[in-house]
Short mmCIF file of C-alpha atoms and ligand atoms in Angstrom, two decimals:
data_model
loop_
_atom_site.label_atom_id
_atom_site.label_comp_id
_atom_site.label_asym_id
_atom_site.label_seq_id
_atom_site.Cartn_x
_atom_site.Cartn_y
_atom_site.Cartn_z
CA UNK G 239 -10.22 -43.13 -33.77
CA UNK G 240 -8.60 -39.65 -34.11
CA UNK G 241 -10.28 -38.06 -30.40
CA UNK G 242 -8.64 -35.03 -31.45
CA UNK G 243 -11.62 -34.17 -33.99
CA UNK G 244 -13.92 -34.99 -31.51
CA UNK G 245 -12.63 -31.32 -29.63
CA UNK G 246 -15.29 -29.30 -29.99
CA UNK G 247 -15.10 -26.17 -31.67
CA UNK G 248 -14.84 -22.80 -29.90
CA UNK G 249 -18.40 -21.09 -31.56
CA UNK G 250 -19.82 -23.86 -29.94
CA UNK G 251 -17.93 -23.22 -26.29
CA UNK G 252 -18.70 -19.22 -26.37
CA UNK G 253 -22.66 -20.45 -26.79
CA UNK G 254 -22.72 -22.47 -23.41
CA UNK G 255 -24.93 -20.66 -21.49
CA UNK G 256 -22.19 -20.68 -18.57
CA UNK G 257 -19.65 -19.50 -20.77
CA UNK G 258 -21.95 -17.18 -22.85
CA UNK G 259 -22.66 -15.69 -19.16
CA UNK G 260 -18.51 -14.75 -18.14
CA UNK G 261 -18.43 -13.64 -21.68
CA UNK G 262 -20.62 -10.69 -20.39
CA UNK G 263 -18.55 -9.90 -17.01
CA UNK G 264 -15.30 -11.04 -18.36
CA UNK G 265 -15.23 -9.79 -22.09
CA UNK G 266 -14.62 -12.30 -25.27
CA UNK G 267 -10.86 -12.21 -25.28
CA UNK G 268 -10.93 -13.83 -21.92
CA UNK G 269 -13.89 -16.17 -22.44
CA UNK G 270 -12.12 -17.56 -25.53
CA UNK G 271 -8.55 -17.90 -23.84
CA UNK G 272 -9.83 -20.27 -21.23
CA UNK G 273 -11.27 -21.98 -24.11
CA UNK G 274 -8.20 -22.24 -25.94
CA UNK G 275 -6.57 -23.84 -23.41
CA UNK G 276 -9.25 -26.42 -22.18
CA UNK G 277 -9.16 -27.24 -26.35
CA UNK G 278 -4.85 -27.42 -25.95
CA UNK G 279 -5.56 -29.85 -23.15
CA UNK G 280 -7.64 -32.35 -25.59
CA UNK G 281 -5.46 -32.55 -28.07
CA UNK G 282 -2.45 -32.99 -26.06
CA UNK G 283 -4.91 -35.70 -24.25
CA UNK G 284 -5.08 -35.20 -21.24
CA UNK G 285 -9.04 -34.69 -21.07
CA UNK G 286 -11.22 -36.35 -23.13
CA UNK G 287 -13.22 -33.93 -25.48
CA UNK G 288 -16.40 -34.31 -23.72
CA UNK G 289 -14.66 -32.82 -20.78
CA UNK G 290 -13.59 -29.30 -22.75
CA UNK G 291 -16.38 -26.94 -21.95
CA UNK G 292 -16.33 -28.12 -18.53
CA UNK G 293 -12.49 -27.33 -18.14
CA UNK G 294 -13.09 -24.14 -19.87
CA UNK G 295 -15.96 -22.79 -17.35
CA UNK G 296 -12.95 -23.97 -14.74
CA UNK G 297 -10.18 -22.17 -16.42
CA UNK G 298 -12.39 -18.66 -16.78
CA UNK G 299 -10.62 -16.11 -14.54
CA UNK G 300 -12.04 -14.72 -11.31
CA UNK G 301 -12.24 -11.18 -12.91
CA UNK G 302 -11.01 -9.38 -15.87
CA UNK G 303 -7.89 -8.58 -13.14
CA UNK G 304 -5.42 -10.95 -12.41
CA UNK G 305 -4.58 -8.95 -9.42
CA UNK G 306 -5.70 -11.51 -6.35
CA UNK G 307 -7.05 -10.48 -3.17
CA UNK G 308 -4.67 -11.53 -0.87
CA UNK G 309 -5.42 -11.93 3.20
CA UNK G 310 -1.90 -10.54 4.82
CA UNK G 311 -0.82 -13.05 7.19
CA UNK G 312 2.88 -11.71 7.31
CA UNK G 313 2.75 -10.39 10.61
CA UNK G 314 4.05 -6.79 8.67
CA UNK G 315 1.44 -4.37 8.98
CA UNK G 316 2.33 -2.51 5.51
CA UNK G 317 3.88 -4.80 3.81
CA UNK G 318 4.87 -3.04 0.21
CA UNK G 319 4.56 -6.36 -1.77
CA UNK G 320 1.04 -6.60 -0.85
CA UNK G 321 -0.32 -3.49 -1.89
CA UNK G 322 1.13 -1.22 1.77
CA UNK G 323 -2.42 -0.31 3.70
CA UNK G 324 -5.49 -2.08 3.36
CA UNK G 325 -8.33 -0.10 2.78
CA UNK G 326 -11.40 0.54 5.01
CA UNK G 327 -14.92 -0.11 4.44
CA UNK G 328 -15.61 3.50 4.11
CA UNK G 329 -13.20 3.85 1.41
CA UNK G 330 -14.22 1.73 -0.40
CA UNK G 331 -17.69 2.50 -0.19
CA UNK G 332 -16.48 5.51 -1.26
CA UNK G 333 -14.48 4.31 -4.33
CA UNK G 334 -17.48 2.23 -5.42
CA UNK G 335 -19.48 5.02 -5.33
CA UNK G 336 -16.92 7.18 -7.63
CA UNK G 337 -16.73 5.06 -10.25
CA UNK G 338 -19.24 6.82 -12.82
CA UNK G 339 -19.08 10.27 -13.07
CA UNK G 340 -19.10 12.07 -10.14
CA UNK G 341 -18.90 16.14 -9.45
CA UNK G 342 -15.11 15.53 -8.98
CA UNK G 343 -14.74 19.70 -10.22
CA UNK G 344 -18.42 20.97 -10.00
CA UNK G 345 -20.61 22.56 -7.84
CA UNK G 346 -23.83 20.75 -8.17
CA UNK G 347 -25.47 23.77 -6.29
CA UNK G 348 -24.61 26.23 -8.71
CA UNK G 349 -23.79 23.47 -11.48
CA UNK G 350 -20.46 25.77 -12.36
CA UNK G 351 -16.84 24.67 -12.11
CA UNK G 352 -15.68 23.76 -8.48
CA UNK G 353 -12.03 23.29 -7.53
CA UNK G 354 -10.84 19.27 -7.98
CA UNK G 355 -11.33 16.96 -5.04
CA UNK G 356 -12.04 20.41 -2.50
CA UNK G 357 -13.66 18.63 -0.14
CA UNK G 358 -10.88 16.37 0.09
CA UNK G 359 -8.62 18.86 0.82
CA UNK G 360 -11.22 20.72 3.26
CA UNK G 361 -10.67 17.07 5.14
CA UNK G 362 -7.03 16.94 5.40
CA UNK G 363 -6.20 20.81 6.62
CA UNK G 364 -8.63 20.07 9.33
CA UNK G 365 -7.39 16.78 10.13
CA UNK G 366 -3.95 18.98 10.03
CA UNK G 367 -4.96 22.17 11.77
CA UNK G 368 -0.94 23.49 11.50
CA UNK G 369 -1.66 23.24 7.99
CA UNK G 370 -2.24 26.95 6.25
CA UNK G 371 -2.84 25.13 2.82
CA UNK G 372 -2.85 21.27 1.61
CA UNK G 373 -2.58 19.80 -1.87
CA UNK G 374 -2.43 15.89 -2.78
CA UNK G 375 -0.40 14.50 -5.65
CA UNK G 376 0.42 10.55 -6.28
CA UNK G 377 2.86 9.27 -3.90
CA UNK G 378 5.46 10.62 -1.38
CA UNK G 379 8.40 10.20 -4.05
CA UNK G 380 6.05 12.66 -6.97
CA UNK G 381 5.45 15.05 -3.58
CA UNK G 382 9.17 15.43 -3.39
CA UNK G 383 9.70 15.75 -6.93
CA UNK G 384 7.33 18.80 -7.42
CA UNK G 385 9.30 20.60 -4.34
CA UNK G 386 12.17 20.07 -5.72
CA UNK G 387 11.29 21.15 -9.37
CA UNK G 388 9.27 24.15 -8.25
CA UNK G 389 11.66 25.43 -5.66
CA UNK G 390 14.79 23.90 -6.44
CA UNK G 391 15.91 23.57 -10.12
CA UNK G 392 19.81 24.59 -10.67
CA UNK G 393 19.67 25.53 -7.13
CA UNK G 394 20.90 23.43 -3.85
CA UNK G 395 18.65 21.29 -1.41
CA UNK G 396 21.02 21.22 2.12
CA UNK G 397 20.18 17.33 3.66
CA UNK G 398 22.12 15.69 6.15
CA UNK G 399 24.47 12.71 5.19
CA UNK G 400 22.92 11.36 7.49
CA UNK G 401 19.51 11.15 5.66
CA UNK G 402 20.59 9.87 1.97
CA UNK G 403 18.02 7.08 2.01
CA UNK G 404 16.87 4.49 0.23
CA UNK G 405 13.31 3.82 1.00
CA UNK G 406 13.44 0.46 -1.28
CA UNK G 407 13.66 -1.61 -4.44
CA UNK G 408 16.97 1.02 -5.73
CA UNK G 409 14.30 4.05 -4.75
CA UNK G 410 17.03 6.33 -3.21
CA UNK G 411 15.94 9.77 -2.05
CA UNK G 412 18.92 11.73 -3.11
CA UNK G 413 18.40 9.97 -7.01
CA UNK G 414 15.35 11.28 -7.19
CA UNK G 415 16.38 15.15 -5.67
CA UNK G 416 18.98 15.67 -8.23
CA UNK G 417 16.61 13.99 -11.16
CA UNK G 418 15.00 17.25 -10.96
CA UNK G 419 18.06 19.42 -11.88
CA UNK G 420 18.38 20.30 -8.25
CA UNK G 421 21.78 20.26 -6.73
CA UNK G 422 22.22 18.45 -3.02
CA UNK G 423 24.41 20.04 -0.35
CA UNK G 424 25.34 17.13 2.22
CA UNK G 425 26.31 18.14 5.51
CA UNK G 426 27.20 16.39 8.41
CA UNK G 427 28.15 12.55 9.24
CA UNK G 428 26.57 9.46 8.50
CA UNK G 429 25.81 9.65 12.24
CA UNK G 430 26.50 12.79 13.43
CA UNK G 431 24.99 16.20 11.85
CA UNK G 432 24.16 19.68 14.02
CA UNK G 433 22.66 23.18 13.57
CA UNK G 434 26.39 24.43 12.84
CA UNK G 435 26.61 21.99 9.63
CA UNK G 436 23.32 23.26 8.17
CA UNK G 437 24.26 26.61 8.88
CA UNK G 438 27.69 26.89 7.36
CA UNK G 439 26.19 25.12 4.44
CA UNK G 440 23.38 27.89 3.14
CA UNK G 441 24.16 30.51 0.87
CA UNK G 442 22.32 32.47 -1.68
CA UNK G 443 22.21 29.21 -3.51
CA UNK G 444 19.92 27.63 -1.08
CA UNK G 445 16.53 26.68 -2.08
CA UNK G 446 15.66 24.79 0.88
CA UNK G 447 16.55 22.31 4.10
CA UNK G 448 15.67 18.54 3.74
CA UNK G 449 14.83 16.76 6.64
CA UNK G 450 14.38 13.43 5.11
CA UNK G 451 12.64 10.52 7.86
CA UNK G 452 15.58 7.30 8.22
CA UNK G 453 11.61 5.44 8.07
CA UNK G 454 12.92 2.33 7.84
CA UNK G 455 16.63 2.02 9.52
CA UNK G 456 17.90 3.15 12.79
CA UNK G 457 21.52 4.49 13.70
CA UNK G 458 22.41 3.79 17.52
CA UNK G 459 25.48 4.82 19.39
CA UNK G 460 27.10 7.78 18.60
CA UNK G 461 24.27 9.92 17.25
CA UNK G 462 22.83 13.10 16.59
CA UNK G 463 20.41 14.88 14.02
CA UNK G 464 19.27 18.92 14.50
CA UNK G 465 15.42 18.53 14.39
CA UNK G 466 13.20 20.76 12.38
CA UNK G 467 13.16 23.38 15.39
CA UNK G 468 16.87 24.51 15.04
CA UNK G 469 16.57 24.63 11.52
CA UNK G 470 13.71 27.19 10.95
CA UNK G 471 16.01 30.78 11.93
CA UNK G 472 18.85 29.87 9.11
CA UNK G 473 16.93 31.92 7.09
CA UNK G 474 15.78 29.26 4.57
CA UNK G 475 12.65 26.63 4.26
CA UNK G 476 12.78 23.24 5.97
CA UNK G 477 10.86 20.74 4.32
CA UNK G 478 10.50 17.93 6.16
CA UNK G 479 9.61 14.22 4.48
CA UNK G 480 8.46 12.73 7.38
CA UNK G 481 7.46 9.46 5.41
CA UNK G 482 4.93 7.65 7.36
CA UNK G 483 1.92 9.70 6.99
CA UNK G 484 1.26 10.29 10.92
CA UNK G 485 -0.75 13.54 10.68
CA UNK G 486 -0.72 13.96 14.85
CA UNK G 487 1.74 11.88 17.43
CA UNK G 488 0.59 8.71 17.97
CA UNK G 489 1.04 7.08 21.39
CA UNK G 490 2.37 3.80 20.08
CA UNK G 491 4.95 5.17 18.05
CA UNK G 492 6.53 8.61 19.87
CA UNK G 493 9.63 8.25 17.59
CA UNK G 494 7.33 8.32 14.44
CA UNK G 495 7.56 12.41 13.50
CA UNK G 496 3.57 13.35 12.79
CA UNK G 497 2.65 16.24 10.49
CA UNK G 498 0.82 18.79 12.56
CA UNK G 499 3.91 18.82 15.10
CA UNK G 500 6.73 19.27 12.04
CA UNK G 501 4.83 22.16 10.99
CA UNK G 502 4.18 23.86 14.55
CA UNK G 503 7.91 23.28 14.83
CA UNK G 504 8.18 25.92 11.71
CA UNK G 505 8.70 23.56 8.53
CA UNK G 506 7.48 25.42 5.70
CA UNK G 507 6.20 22.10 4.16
CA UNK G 508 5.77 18.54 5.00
CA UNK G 509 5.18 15.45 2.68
CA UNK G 510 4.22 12.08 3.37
CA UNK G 511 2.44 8.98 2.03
CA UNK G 512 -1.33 8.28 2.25
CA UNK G 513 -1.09 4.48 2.27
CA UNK G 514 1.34 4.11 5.16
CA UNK G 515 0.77 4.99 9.09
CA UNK G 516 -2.68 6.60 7.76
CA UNK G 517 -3.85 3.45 6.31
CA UNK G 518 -5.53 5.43 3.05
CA UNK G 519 -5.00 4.93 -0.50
CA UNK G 520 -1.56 5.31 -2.61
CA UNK G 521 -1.17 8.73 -2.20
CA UNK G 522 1.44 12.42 -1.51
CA UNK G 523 0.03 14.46 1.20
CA UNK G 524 1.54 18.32 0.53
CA UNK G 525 1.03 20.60 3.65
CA UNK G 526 2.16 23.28 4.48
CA UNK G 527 2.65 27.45 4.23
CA UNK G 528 -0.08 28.81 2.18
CA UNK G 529 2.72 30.55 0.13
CA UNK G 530 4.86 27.19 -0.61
CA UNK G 531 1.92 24.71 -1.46
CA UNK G 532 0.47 27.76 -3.63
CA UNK G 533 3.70 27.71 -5.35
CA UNK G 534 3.81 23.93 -5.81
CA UNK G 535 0.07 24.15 -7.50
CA UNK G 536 0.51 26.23 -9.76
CA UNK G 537 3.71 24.13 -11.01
CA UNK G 538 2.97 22.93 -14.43
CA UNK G 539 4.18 19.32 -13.01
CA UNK G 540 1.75 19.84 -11.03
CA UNK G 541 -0.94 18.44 -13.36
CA UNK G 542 1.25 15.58 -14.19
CA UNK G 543 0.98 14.04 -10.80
CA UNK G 544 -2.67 14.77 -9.78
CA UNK G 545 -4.40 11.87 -8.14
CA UNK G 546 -7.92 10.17 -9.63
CA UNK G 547 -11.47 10.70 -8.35
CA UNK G 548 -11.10 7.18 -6.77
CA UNK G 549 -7.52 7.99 -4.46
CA UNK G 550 -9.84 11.30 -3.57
CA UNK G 551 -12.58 9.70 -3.23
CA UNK G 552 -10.71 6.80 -0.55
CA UNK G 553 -8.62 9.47 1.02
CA UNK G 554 -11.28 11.57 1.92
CA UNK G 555 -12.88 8.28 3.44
CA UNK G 556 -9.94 7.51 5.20
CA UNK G 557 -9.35 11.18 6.86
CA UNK G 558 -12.96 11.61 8.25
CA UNK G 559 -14.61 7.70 8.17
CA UNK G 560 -14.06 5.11 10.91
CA UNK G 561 -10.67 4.19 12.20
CA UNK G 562 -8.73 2.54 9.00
CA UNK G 563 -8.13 -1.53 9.27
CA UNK G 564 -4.30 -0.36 9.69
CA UNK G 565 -5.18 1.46 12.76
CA UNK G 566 -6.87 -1.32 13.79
CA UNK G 567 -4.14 -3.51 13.63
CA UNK G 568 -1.76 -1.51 15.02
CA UNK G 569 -4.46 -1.05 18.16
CA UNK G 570 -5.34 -4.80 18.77
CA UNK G 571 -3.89 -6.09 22.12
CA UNK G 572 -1.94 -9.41 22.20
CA UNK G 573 -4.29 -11.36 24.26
CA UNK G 574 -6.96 -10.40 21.76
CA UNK G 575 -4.86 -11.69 18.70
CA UNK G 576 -4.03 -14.94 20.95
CA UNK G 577 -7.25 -15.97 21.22
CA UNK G 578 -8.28 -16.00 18.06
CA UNK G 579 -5.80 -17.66 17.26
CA UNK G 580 -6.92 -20.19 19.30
CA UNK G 581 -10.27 -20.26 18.00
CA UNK G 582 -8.89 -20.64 14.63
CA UNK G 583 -6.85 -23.48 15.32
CA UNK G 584 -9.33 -25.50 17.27
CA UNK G 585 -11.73 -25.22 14.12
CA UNK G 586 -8.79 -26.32 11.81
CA UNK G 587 -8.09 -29.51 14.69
CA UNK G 588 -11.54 -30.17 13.60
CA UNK G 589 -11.03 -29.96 10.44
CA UNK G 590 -8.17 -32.83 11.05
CA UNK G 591 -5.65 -30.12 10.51
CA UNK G 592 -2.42 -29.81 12.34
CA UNK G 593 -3.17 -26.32 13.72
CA UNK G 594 -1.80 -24.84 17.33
CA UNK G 595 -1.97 -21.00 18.39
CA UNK G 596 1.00 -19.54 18.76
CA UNK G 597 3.27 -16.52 20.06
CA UNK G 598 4.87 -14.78 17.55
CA UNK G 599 6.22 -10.92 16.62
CA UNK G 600 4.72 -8.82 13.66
CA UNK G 601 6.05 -5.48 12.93
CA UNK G 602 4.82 -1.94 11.26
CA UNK G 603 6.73 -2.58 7.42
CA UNK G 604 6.05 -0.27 5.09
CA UNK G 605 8.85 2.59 6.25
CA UNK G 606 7.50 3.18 9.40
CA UNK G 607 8.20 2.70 12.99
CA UNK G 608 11.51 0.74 12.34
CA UNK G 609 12.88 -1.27 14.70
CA UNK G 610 9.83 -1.41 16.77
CA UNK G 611 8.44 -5.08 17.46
CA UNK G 612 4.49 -5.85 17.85
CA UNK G 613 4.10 -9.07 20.01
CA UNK G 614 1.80 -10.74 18.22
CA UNK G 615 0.20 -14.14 17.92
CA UNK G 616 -0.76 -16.96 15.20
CA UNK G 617 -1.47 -20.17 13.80
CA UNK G 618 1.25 -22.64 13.15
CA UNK G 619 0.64 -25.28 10.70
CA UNK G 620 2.26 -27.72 8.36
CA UNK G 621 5.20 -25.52 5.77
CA UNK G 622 3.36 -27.70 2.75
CA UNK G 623 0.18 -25.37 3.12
CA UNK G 624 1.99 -22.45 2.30
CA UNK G 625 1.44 -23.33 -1.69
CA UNK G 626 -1.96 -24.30 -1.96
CA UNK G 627 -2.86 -21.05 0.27
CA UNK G 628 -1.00 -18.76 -1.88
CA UNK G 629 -1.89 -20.10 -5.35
CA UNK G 630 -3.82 -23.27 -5.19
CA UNK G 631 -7.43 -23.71 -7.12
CA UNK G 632 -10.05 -22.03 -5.61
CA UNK G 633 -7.22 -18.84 -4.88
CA UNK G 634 -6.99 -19.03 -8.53
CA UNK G 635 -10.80 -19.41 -9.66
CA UNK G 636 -11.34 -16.44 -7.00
CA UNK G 637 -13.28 -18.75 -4.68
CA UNK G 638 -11.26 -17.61 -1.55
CA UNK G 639 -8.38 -14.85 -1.01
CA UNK G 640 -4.88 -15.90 -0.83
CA UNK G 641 -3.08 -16.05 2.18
CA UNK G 642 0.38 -15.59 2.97
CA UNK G 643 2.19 -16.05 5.78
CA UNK G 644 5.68 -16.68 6.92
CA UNK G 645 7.68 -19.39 7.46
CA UNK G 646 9.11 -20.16 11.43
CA UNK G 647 10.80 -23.05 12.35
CA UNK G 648 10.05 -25.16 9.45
CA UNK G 649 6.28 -24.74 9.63
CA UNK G 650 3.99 -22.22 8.46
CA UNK G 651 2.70 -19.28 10.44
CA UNK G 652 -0.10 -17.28 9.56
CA UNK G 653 -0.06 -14.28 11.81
CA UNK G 654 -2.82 -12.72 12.56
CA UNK G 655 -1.38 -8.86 13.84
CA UNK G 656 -2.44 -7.82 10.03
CA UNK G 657 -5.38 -10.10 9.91
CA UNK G 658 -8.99 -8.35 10.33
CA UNK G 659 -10.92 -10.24 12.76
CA UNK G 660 -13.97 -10.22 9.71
CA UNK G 661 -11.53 -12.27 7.88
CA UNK G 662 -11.30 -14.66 10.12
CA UNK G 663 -13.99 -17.39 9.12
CA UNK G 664 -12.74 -16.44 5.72
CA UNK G 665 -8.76 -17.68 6.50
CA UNK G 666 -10.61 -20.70 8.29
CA UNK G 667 -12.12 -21.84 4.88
CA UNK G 668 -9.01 -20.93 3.11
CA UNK G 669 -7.19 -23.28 4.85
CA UNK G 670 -9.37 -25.81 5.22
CA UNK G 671 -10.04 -26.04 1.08
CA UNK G 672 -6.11 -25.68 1.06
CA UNK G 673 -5.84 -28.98 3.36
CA UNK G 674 -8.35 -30.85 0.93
CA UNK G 675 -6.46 -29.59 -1.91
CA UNK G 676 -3.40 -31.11 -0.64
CA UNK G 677 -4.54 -34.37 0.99
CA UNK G 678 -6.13 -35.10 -2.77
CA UNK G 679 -2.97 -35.24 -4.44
C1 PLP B 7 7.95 5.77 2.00
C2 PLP B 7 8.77 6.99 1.97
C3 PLP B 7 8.90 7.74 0.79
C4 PLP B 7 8.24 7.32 -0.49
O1 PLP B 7 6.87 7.42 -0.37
P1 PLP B 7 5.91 6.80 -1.51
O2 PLP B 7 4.55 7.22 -1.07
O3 PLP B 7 6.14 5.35 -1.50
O4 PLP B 7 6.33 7.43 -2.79
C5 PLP B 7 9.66 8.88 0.83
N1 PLP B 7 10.27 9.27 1.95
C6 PLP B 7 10.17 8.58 3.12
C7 PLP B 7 10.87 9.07 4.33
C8 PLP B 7 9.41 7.41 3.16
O5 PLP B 7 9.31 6.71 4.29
#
């Protein structure tokens, strides 16, 4: 007997009541994929057709988002391939809460037009008090690109060899300068660039200075770069990209240059990235002179790289809520990680797991802080995990987060510097239904 008629036909699937419900969430193209396959899977034989709608309800997706939530276990704070700074609570409370229409440009007092995202920007100049003026575009790299088109076209940007970076993936700072029509004027040494270099350099064909943050490389030896201070009485702007998004010095990292200082120091303009050191969403923080970020605004490219209600929304969160999860992270004391770790792995022993807390060293990622090493601790357990935690069943029916770690000495670590202690009971289960997973096959 031909089983292949017996699959049953996909009007019939979409009117299970469990399928007729993720039609609702997850939309009908969706719904009827999953049911396409589960029927594929009959007729190739390997279920029996009485089994179809019940593979179907297990092949539905999580969401109508293949993006996964993933629990960072790297041991890099901002790691880029996981989506750079996690976002707090607040923020996304505050996202949530954006999603509808919200008085993103009105004043529900006077129920007239209101400048975009003001409060936002209210946040950051205080948060930046050097700041005469603030604006926020996309990301550090479109930040860049609207200085250099409103300041710089068919003129010359003055940077220091010394500062031709690439931040990563073939993103190279001086690419994206000269993309703009603006010329570069490199000065100095690789290693070596002073006050004198700049100096000899400007002209009348100066638009600005660069300073351009090495965020994620260092140069030892033989070194030396002129820091915005020397720079500001050549006559000509300094903008300074300090990268990481520190908007004062931070204790932890006194090599990490911080906003408010760069501009007390006389740069005209600093940019920097929201979802870095800050731990907010994707993001270009512009402050600066009143005259320079006016200029900058009123840039027709401007428009082209304004940021959404929800980055406002999370970056106004993120300057005046609690203390973001990357802040956290960076904060959390050694001891504190080792013993959850310990916790952790005694519920995994339980659990028949072979689990053990151990030492380890995480470190910031995400161009910032380079070269400096967090001690950290985490769990060690058998390298065969590492599949079933990244992309095993429940990750993919949205049951649980994925995890990724790293692998050390031929096992797997999950390191818990990047971890939130909240997810902890969470990573537990994730293992655990990991272990299962592979002990069943
Ligand atoms: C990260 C970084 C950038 C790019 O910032 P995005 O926000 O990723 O566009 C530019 N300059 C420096 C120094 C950086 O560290």
């Amino acid at each position: 007997m031909d089983s292949r008629r017996r699959v049953p036909r996909t009007d019939a699937l979409l009117a299970d009541p469990r399928i007729a419900l993720a039609e609702k969430r997850l939309g009908r193209s969706l719904a009827k994929a999953a049911i396409t396959q589960a029927q594929a899977q009959a007729r190739s034989g390997a279920i029996f057709p009485e089994e179809v709608a019940d593979a179907a309800v297990a092949l539905l997706p999580a969401r109508a988002c293949s993006l996964t939530p993933v629990i960072n276990a790297t041991g890099v704070v901002l790691h880029t391939n996981l989506g750079r700074a996690p976002l707090s609570e607040a923020a996304r409370d505050a996202i949530w809460a954006v999603t509808g229409c919200t008085d993103l440009e009105f004043d529900l007092a006077t129920g007239k037009r209101d400048r975009r995202g003001r409060s936002v920007m209210d946040a950051l100049a205080s948060a930046v008090p050097a700041a005469e003026a603030v604006h926020v575009v996309n990301n550090n790299a479109a930040a860049l690109v609207l200085a250099a088109t409103a300041l710089a076209v068919g003129r010359e940007i003055v940077i220091s060899r010394g500062e031709l970076v690439e931040i990563g993936d073939r993103f190279r700072v001086p690419d994206l300068l000269t993309s703009t029509g603006a010329r570069l004027r490199e000065v100095g040494t690789t290693n070596r660039t002073t006050a004198d270099d700049y100096r000899a350099a400007i002209g009348p064909e100066t638009a600005f200075v660069l300073k351009v943050h090495p965020s994620n490389f260092r140069v030892e030896g033989f070194t030396e770069q002129a820091g915005v201070e020397e720079l500001t009485n050549l006559g000509v702007p300094v903008i300074d990209d300090i990268g990481s998004g520190l908007l004062q010095p931070h204790k932890l990292f006194p090599a990490e240059p911080d906003a408010d200082s760069a501009l007390r120091a006389g740069a005209a303009l600093v940019t920097a990235s929201g979802d870095k050191l800050l731990g907010g969403p994707q993001a270009g923080l512009l402050m600066g002179r009143e005259a320079v970020v006016r200029q900058l605004v009123r840039h027709p490219l401007a428009r082209a790289l304004r940021v959404d209600k929800l980055t406002l929304a999370a970056l106004e969160a993120t300057l005046t809520g609690p203390a973001s999860p990357t802040a956290q992270a960076l904060a959390t004391d050694t001891d504190a990680l080792y013993r959850r770790a310990d916790g952790i792995s005694s519920s995994l022993r339980a659990a028949g797991i072979d689990a053990r807390p151990v030492m380890s060293e995480g470190t910031v990622g995400g161009g910032g802080a380079p070269g400096v090493v967090l001690p950290s601790a985490g769990v060690s357990l058998p390298a065969r995990l590492s599949t079933p935690l990244r992309c095993g069943e429940r990750v993919r029916r949205g049951q649980c987060p994925a995890v990724v770690g790293r692998t050390d000495g031929g096992r797997l670590l999950l390191d818990l510097r990047a971890v939130l202690p909240e997810d902890d009971d969470v990573l537990c289960d994730a293992v655990i239904g990991a272990h299962r997973l592979d002990t069943h096959e």
